Short mmCIF file of C-alpha atoms in Angstrom, two decimals:
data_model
loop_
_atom_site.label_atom_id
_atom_site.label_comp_id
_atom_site.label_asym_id
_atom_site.label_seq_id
_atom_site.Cartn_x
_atom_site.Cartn_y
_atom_site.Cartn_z
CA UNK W 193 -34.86 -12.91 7.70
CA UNK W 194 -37.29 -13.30 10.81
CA UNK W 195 -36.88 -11.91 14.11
CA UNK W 196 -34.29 -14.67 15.70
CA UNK W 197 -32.25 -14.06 12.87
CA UNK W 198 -32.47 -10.66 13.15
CA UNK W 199 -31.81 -10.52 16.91
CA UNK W 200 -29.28 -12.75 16.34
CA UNK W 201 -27.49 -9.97 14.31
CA UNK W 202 -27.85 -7.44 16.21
CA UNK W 203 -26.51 -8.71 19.81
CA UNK W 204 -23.79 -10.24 17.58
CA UNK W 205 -22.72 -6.86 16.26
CA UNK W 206 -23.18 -5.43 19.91
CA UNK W 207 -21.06 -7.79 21.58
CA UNK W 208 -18.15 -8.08 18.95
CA UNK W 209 -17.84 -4.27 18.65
CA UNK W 210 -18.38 -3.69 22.81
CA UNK W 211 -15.46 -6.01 23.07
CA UNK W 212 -12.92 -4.17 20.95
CA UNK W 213 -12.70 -2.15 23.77
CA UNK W 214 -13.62 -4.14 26.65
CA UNK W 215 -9.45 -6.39 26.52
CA UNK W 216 -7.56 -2.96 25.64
CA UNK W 217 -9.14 -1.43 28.92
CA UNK W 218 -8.23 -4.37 31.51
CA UNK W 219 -4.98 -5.06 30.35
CA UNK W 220 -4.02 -1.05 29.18
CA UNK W 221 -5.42 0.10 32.99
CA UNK W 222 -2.62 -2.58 34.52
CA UNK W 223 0.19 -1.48 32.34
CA UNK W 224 -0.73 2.01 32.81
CA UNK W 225 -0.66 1.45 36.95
CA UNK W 226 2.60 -0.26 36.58
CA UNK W 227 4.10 2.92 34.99
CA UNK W 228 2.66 4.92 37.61
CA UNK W 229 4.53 2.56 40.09
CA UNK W 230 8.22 2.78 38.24
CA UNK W 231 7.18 6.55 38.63
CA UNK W 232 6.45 6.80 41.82
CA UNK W 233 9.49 4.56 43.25
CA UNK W 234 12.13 5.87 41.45
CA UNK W 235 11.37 9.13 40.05
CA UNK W 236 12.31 8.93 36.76
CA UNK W 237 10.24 11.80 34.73
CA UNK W 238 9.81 9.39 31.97
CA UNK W 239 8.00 7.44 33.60
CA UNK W 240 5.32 10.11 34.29
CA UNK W 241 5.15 10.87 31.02
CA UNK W 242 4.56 7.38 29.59
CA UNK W 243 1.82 7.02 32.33
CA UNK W 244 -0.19 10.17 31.40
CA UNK W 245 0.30 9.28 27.39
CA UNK W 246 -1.15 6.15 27.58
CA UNK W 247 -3.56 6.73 30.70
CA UNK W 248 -5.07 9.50 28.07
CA UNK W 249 -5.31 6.24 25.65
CA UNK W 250 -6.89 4.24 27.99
CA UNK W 251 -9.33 6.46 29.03
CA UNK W 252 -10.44 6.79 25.84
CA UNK W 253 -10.99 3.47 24.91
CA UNK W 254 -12.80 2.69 28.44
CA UNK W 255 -15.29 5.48 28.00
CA UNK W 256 -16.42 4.17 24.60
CA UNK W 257 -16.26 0.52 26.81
CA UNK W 258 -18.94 2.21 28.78
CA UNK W 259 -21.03 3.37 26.46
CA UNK W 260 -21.75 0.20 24.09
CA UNK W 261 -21.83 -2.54 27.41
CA UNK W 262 -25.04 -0.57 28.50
CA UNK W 263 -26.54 -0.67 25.31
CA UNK W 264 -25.43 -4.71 25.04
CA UNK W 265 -27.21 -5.43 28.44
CA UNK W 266 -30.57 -3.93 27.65
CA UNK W 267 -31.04 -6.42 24.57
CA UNK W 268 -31.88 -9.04 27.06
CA UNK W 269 -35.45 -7.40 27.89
CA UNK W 270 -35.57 -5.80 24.17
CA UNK W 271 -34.95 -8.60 21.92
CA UNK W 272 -34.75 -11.37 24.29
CA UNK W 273 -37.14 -11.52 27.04
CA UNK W 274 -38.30 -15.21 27.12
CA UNK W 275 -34.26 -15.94 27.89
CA UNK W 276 -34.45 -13.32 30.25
CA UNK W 277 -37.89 -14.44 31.61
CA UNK W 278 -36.13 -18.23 31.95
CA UNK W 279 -33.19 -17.21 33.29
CA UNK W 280 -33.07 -14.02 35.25
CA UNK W 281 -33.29 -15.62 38.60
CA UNK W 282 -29.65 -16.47 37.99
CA UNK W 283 -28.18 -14.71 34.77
CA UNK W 284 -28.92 -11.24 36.49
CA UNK W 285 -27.12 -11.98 39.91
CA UNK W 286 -23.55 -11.64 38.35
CA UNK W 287 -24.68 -8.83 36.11
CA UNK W 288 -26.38 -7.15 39.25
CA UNK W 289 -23.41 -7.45 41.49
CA UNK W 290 -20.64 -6.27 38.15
CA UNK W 291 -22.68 -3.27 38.15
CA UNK W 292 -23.21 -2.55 41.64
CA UNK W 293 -19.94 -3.55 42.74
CA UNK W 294 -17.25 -3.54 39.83
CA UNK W 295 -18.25 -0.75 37.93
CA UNK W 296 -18.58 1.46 40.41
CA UNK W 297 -15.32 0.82 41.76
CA UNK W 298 -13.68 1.20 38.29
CA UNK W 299 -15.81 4.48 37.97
CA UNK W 300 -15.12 5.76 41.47
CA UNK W 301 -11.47 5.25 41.79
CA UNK W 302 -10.89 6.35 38.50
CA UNK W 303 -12.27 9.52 39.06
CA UNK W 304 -10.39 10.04 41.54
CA UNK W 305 -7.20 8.72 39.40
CA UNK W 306 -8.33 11.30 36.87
CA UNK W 307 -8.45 14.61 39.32
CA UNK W 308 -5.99 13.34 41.73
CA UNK W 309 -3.29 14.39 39.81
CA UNK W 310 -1.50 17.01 41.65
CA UNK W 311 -3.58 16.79 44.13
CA UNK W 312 -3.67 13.72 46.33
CA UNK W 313 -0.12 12.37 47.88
CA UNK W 314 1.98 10.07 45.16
CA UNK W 315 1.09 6.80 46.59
CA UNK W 316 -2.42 7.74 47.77
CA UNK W 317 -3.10 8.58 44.31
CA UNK W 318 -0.82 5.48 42.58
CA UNK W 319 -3.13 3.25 44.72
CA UNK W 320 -6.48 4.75 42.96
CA UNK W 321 -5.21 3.44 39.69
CA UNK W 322 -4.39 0.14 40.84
CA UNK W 323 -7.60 -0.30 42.88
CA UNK W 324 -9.55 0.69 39.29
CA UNK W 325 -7.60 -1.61 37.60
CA UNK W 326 -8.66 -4.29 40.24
CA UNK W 327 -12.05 -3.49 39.71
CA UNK W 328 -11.91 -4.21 35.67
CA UNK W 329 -10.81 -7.67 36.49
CA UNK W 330 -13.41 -8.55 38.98
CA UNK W 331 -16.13 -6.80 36.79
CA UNK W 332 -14.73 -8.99 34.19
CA UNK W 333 -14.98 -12.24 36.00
CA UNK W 334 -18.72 -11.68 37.29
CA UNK W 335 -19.76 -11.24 33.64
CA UNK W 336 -17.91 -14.37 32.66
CA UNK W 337 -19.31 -16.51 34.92
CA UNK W 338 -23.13 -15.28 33.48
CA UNK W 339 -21.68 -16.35 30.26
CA UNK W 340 -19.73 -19.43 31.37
CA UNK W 341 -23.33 -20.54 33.18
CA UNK W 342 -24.53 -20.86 29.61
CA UNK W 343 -21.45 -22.95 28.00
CA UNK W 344 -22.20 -25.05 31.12
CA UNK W 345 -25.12 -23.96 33.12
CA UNK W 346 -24.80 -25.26 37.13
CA UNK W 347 -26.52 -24.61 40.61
CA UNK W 348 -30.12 -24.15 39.40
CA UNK W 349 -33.59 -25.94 39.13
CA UNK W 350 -36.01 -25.65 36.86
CA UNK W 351 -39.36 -24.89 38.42
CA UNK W 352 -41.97 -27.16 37.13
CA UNK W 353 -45.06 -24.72 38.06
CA UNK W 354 -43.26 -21.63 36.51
CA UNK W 355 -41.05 -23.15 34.17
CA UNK W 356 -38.28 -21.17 35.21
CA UNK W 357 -34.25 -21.60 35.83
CA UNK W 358 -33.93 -21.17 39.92
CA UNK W 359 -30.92 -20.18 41.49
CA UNK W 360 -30.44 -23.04 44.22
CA UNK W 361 -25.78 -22.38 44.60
CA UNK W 362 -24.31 -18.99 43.77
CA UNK W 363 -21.13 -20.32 44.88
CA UNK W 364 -21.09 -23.14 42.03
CA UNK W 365 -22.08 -20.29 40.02
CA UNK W 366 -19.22 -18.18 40.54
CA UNK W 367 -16.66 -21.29 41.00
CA UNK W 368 -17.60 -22.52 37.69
CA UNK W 369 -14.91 -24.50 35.83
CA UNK W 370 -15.57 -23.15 32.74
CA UNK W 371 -15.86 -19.12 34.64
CA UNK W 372 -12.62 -20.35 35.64
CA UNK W 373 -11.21 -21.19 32.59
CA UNK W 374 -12.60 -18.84 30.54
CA UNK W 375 -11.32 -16.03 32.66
CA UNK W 376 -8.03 -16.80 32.89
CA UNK W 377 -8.12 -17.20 28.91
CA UNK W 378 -9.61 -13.94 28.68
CA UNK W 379 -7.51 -12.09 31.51
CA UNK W 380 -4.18 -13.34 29.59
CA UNK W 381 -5.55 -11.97 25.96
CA UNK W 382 -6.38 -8.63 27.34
CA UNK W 383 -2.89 -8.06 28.64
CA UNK W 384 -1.68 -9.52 25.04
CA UNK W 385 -3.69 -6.31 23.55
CA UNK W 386 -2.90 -3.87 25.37
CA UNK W 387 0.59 -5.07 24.76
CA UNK W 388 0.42 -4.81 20.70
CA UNK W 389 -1.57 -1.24 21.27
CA UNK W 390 1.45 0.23 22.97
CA UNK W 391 3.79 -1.75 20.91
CA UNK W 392 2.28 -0.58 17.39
CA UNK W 393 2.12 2.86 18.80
CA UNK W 394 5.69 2.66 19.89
CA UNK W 395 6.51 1.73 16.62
CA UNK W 396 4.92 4.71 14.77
CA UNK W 397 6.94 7.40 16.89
CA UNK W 398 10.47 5.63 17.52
CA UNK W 399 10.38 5.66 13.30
CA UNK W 400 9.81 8.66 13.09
CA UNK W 401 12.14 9.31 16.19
CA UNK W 402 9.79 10.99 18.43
CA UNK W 403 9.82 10.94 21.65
CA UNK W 404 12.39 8.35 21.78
CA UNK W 405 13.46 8.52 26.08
CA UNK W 406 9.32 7.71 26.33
CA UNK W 407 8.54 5.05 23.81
CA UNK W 408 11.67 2.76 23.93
CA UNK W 409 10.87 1.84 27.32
CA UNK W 410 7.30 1.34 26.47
CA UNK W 411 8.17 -0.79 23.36
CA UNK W 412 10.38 -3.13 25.85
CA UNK W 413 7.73 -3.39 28.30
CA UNK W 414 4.96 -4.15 25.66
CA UNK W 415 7.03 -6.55 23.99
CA UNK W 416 7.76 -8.44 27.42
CA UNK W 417 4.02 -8.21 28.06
CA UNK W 418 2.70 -9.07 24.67
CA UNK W 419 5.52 -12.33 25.42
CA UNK W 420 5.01 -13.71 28.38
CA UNK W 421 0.65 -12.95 28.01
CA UNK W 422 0.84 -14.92 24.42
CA UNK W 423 2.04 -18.34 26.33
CA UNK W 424 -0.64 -17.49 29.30
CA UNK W 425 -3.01 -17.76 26.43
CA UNK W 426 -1.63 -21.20 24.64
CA UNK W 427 -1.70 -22.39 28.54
CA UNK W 428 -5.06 -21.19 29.14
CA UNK W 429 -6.58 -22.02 25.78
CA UNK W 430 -5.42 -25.56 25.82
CA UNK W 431 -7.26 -25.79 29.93
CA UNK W 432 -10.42 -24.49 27.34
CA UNK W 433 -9.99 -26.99 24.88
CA UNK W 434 -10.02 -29.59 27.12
CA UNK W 435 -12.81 -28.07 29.32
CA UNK W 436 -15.03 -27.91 26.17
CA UNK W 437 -14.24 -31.56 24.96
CA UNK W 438 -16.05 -32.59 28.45
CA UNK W 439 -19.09 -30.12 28.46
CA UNK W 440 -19.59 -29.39 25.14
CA UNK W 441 -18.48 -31.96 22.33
CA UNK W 442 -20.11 -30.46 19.56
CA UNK W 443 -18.35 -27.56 19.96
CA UNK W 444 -14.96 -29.40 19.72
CA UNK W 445 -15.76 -31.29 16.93
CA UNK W 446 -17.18 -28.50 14.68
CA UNK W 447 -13.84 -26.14 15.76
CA UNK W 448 -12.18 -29.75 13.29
CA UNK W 449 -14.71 -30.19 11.40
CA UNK W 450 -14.62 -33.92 12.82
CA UNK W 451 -17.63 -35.57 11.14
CA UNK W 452 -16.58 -39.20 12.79
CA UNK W 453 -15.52 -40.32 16.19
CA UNK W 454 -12.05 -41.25 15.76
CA UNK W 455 -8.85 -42.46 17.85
CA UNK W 456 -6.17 -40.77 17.59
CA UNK W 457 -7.53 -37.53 16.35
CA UNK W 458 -5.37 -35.70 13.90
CA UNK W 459 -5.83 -31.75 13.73
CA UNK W 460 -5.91 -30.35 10.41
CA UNK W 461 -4.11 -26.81 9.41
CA UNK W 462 -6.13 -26.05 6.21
CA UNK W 463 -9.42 -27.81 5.29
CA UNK W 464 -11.35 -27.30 2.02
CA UNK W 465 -15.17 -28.62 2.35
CA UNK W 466 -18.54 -28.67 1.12
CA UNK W 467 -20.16 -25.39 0.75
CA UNK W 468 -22.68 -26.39 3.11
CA UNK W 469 -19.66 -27.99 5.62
CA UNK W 470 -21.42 -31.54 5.93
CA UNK W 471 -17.74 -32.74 4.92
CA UNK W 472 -14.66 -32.55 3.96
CA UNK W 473 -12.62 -32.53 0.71
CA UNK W 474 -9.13 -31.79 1.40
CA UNK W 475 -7.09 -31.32 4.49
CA UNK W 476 -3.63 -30.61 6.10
CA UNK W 477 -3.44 -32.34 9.16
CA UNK W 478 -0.59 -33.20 12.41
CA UNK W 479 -1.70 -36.44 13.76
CA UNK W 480 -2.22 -36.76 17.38
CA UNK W 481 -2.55 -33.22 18.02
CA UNK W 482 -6.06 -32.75 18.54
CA UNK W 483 -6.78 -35.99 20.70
CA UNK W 484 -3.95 -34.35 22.75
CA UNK W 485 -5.59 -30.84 23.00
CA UNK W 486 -8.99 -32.65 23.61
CA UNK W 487 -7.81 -34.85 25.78
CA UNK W 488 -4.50 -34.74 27.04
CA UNK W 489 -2.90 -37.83 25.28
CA UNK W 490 -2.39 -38.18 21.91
CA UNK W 491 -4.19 -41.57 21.54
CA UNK W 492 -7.15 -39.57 22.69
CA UNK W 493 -10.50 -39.99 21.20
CA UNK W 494 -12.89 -37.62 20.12
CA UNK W 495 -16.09 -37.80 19.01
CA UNK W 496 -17.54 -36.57 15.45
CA UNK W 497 -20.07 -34.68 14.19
CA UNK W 498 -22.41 -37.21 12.79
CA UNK W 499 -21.97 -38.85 16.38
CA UNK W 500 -23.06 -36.42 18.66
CA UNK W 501 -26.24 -35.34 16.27
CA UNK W 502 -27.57 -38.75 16.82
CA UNK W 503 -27.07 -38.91 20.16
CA UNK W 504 -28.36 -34.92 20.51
CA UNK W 505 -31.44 -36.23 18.84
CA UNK W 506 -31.94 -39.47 21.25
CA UNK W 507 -31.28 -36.95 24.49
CA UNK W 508 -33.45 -34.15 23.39
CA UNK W 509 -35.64 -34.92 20.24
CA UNK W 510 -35.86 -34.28 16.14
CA UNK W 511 -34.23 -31.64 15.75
CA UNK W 512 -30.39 -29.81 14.16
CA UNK W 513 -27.85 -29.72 16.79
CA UNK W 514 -25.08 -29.07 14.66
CA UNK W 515 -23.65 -25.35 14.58
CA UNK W 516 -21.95 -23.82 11.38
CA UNK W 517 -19.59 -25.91 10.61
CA UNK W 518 -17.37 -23.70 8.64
CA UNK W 519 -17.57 -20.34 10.61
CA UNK W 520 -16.56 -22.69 14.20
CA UNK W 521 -13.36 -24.12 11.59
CA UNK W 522 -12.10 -21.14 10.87
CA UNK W 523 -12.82 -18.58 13.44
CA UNK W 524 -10.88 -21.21 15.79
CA UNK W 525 -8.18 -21.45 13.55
CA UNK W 526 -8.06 -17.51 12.99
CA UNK W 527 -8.11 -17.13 16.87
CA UNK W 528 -4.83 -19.18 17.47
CA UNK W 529 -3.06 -17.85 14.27
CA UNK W 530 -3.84 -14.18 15.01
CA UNK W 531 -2.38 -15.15 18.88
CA UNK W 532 0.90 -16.72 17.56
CA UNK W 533 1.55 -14.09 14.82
CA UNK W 534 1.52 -11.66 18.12
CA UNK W 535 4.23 -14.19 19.76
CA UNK W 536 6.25 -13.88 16.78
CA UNK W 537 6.39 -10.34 16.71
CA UNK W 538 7.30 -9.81 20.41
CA UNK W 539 10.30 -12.62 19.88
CA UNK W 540 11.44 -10.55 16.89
CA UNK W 541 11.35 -7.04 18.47
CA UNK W 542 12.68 -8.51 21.49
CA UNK W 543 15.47 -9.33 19.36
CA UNK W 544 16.13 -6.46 17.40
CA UNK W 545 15.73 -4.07 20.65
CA UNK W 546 18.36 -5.97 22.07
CA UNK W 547 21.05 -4.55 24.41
CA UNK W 548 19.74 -1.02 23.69
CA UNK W 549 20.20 -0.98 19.72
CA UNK W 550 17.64 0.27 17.28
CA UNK W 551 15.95 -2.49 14.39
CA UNK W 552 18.07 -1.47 10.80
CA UNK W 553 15.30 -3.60 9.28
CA UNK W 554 12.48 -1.23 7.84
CA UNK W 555 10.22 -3.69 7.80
CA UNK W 556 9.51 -3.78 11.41
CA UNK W 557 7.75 -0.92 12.23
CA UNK W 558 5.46 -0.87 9.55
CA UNK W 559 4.52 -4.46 10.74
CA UNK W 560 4.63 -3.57 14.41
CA UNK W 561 1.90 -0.28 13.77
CA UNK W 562 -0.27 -2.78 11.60
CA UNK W 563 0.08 -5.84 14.01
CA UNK W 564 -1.99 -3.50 16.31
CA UNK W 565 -5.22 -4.85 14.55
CA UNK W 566 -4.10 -8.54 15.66
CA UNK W 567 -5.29 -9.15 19.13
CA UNK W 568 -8.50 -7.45 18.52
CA UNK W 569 -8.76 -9.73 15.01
CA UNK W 570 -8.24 -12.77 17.46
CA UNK W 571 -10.58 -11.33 20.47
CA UNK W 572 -13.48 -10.70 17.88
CA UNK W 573 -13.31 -14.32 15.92
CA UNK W 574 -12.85 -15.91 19.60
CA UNK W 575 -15.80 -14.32 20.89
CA UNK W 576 -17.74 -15.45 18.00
CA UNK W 577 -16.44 -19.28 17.97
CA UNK W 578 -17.76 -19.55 21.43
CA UNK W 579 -20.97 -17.88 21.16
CA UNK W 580 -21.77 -19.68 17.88
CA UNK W 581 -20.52 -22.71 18.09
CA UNK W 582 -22.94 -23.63 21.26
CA UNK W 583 -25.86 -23.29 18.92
CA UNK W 584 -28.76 -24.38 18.12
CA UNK W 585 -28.39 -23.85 22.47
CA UNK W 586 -28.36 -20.32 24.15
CA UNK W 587 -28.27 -22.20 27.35
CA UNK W 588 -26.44 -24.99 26.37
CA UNK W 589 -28.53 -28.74 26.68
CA UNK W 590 -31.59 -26.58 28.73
CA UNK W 591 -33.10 -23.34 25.96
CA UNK W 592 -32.58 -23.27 22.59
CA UNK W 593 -32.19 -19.91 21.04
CA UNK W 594 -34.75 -20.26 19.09
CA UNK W 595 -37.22 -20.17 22.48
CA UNK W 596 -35.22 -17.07 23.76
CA UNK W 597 -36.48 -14.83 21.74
CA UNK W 598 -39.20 -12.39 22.48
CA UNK W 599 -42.71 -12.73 21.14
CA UNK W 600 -44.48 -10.00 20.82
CA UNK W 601 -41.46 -7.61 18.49
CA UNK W 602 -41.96 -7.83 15.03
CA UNK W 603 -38.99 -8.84 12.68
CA UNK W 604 -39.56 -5.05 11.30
CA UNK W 605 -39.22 -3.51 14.94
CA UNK W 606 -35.64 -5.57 15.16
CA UNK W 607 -34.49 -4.31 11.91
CA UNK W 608 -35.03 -0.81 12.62
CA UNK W 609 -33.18 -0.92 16.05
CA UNK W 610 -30.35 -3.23 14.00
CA UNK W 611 -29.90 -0.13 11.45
CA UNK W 612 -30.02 2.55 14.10
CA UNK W 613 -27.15 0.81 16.52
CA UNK W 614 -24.92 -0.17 13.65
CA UNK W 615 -25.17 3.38 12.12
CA UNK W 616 -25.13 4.25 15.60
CA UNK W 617 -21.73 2.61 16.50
CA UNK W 618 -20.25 3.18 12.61
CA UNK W 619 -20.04 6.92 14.27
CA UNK W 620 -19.23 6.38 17.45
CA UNK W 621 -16.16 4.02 15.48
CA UNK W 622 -15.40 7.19 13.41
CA UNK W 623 -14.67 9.49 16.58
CA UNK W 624 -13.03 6.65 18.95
CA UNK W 625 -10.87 6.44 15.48
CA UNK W 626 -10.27 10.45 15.39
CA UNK W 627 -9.40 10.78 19.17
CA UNK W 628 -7.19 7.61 19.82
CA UNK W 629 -5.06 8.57 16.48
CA UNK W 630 -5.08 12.50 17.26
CA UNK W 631 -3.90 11.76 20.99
CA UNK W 632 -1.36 8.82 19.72
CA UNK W 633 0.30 11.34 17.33
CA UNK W 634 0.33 14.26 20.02
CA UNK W 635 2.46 12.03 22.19
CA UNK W 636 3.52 12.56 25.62
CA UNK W 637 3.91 15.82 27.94
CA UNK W 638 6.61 17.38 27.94
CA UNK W 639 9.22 16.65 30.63
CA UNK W 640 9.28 18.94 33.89
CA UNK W 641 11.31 19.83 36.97
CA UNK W 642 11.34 17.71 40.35
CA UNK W 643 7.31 17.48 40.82
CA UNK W 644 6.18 19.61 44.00
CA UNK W 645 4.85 17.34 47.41
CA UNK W 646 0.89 18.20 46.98
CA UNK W 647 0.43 17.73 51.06
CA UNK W 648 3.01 20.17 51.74
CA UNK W 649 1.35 23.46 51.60
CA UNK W 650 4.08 25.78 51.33
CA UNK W 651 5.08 24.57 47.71
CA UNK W 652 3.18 26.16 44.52
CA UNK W 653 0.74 23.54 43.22
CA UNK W 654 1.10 23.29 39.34
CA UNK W 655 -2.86 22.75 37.43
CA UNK W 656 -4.30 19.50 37.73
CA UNK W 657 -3.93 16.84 35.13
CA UNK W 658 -6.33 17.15 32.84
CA UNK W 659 -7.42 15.16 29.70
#
């Protein structure tokens, strides 16, 4: 393997394992406010202890969030400085302004959220969480729209003297139909996460009955969530579908394996090809569907493979413009399986929590605790359709990947850093692993008389929440 390949693997492995945390944070931080809110408006004690059980969770998960998205960022000057020499003038002003701007106001208000407890008035310190949680989204959306830029790269110029990308509209930056898209797709799966984490947790104590005035109401909620986020992301995901029919064909046709242009488009449930996925051998396949998620109308058409190689060629010269055909197949098909098998679940437990009883069917939290891994199955093969299914294009129609890549470091230099990070985050998997299960099984505080006013100062002032 040379050095693209290598640096290839390694921001692969970076970005798939810094987004195992990245949905569970956004959509956990909401949930987690929302408790907080019942909590504050009502004062119901359960309440408070479902909000400082999973906000222990959470900040768990967004620590380690922390830690990896750092490393992730500095690969762009390490591995990849010819993209970052090409592009910086506009891939680091959304990156500069989620740092500067969203991350500190997730790190800021959560601090406070943290050591508040106790301390600052009710709603004073309810608002802290909310405004943190606020700040996850919109640090979410700026680094969208530096990735959406290269699914569909708008506002620039390229400089003829310095034969860079120039930023000539922020604004169509940041307004970005695909940013747009893309976002809401990805806002509605992280709420479908964090809804399976607190539902496969909730599973694990109410069999073993633990708990059960703190995790029955957290099941319902999570299985609402997990609901009514599942059909945000068929929405969503068929707005994306359409989106990348427009700006990127290949894309669509390698997520079919559609070698030829065709009218209607059928879309095929299982497909057995060559090895090699230059086509196919056997397939399962629902007419119309496809030209309808391409398009809109069943009697759409779509164009193949074979098609848009030729014409990649004519536009941009000899060359292989056709990603891997088999991993875009089945990592799109994995994605939307994974998403539905969540849906199913949350119609299920919906059912058997009905009307206050408790599922008789043993099966079901067993499959609830495993169906945990399911969003973040879907997130990871997602991630990875998108990113590799623009290839051979890291800005897609304007630099290849192939020309991102630094220079000057050796394919040996790559490997080493590859070995160290992966052994690196194998660890750093190990403990995340040790703490989330140790706190899950702990469960919640205990309950506790009326809580004291903390701006009157007459009242005794229990110790400060701590994690």
């Amino acid at each position: 393997m040379n050095a693209l390949d290598l640096a290839r693997w390694q921001f692969g492995i970076t970005t798939v394992y810094h987004f195992i945390f990245v949905p569970l944070t956004i959509g956990l931080s909401f949930l987690v406010a929302g408790m907080q809110t019942v909590w504050v408006r009502t004062g119901d004690d359960r309440y408070r202890r479902m909000t400082k059980f999973w906000g222990k969770l959470f900040l768990i998960n967004f620590a380690m969030g922390v830690a990896t998205g750092i490393v992730q960022e500095f690969q762009f000057g390490m591995n990849w400085s010819d993209y970052s020499t090409f592009v910086g003038d506009i891939f680091g002003a959304p990156l500069a302004i989620e740092g500067l701007l969203a991350f500190f106001m997730e790190s800021t208000f959560l601090g406070l959220w943290i050591f508040g407890w106790d301390k600052l008035p009710k709603k004073l310190h309810l608002a802290t969480i909310w405004i943190a949680s606020i700040g996850t989204v919109l640090s979410a959306y700026f680094i969208l729209a530096a990735n959406s830029w290269m699914q569909h790269p708008v506002g620039y110029e390229v400089n003829p003297v310095t034969g860079r990308a120039e930023l000539k509209d922020f604004g169509a930056v940041l307004t970005n139909s695909t940013a747009v898209g893309a976002f809401a797709h990805t806002i509605t799966a992280c709420f479908l996460t964090a809804g399976m984490f607190v539902v496969g947790i909730s599973a694990w104590q109410l069999k073993r009955r633990r708990d059960t005035d703190v995790y029955r109401p957290s099941m319902r909620i999570a299985l609402i969530t997990v609901l009514i986020a599942g059909f945000g992301v068929v929405l969503t995901g068929d707005l994306q579908a359409r989106l990348m029919t427009e700006q990127q064909p290949m894309k669509m046709a390698a997520a079919e394996a559609l070698y030829d242009t065709v009218a209607p488009a059928s879309f095929s449930l299982f497909t057995i090809g060559s090895l090699d996925g230059s086509e196919e051998k056997f397939s399962i396949r629902v007419p119309g569907l496809l030209s309808f998620m391409a398009t809109g109308s069943f009697d759409g058409r779509v164009e193949g493979i074979n098609d848009l190689q030729a014409a990649g060629q004519q536009q941009y010269g000899p060359g292989e413009y056709r990603p891997d055909i088999p991993v875009s197949y089945w990592t799109f098909r994995l994605m939307i399986g994974f998403g539905f098998l969540c849906m199913l679940l949350s119609v299920v437990g919906l059912w058997l929590f009905r009307r206050g009883r408790t599922p008789r069917a043993r099966w079901f939290f067993p499959a609830a605790t495993a169906a945990i891994a399911l969003p973040f199955l879907a997130n990871s093969v997602g991630w990875i359709f998108t990113e590799m299914g623009r290839q051979p294009w890291s800005v897609f129609g304007v630099l290849k990947t192939a020309d991102s890549v630094s220079p000057t470091v050796s394919a040996g230099s790559v490997l080493t850093s590859l070995i160290v990070f992966t052994v690196l985050y194998g660890l750093l998997a190990i403990v995340d692993g040790y703490l989330m299960v140790r706190y899950a099984k702990a469960g919640p505080p205990p309950p506790t008389a009326p809580d004291v006013d903390a701006t009157d100062p007459d009242e005794p002032r229990p110790a400060a929440f701590a994690y």
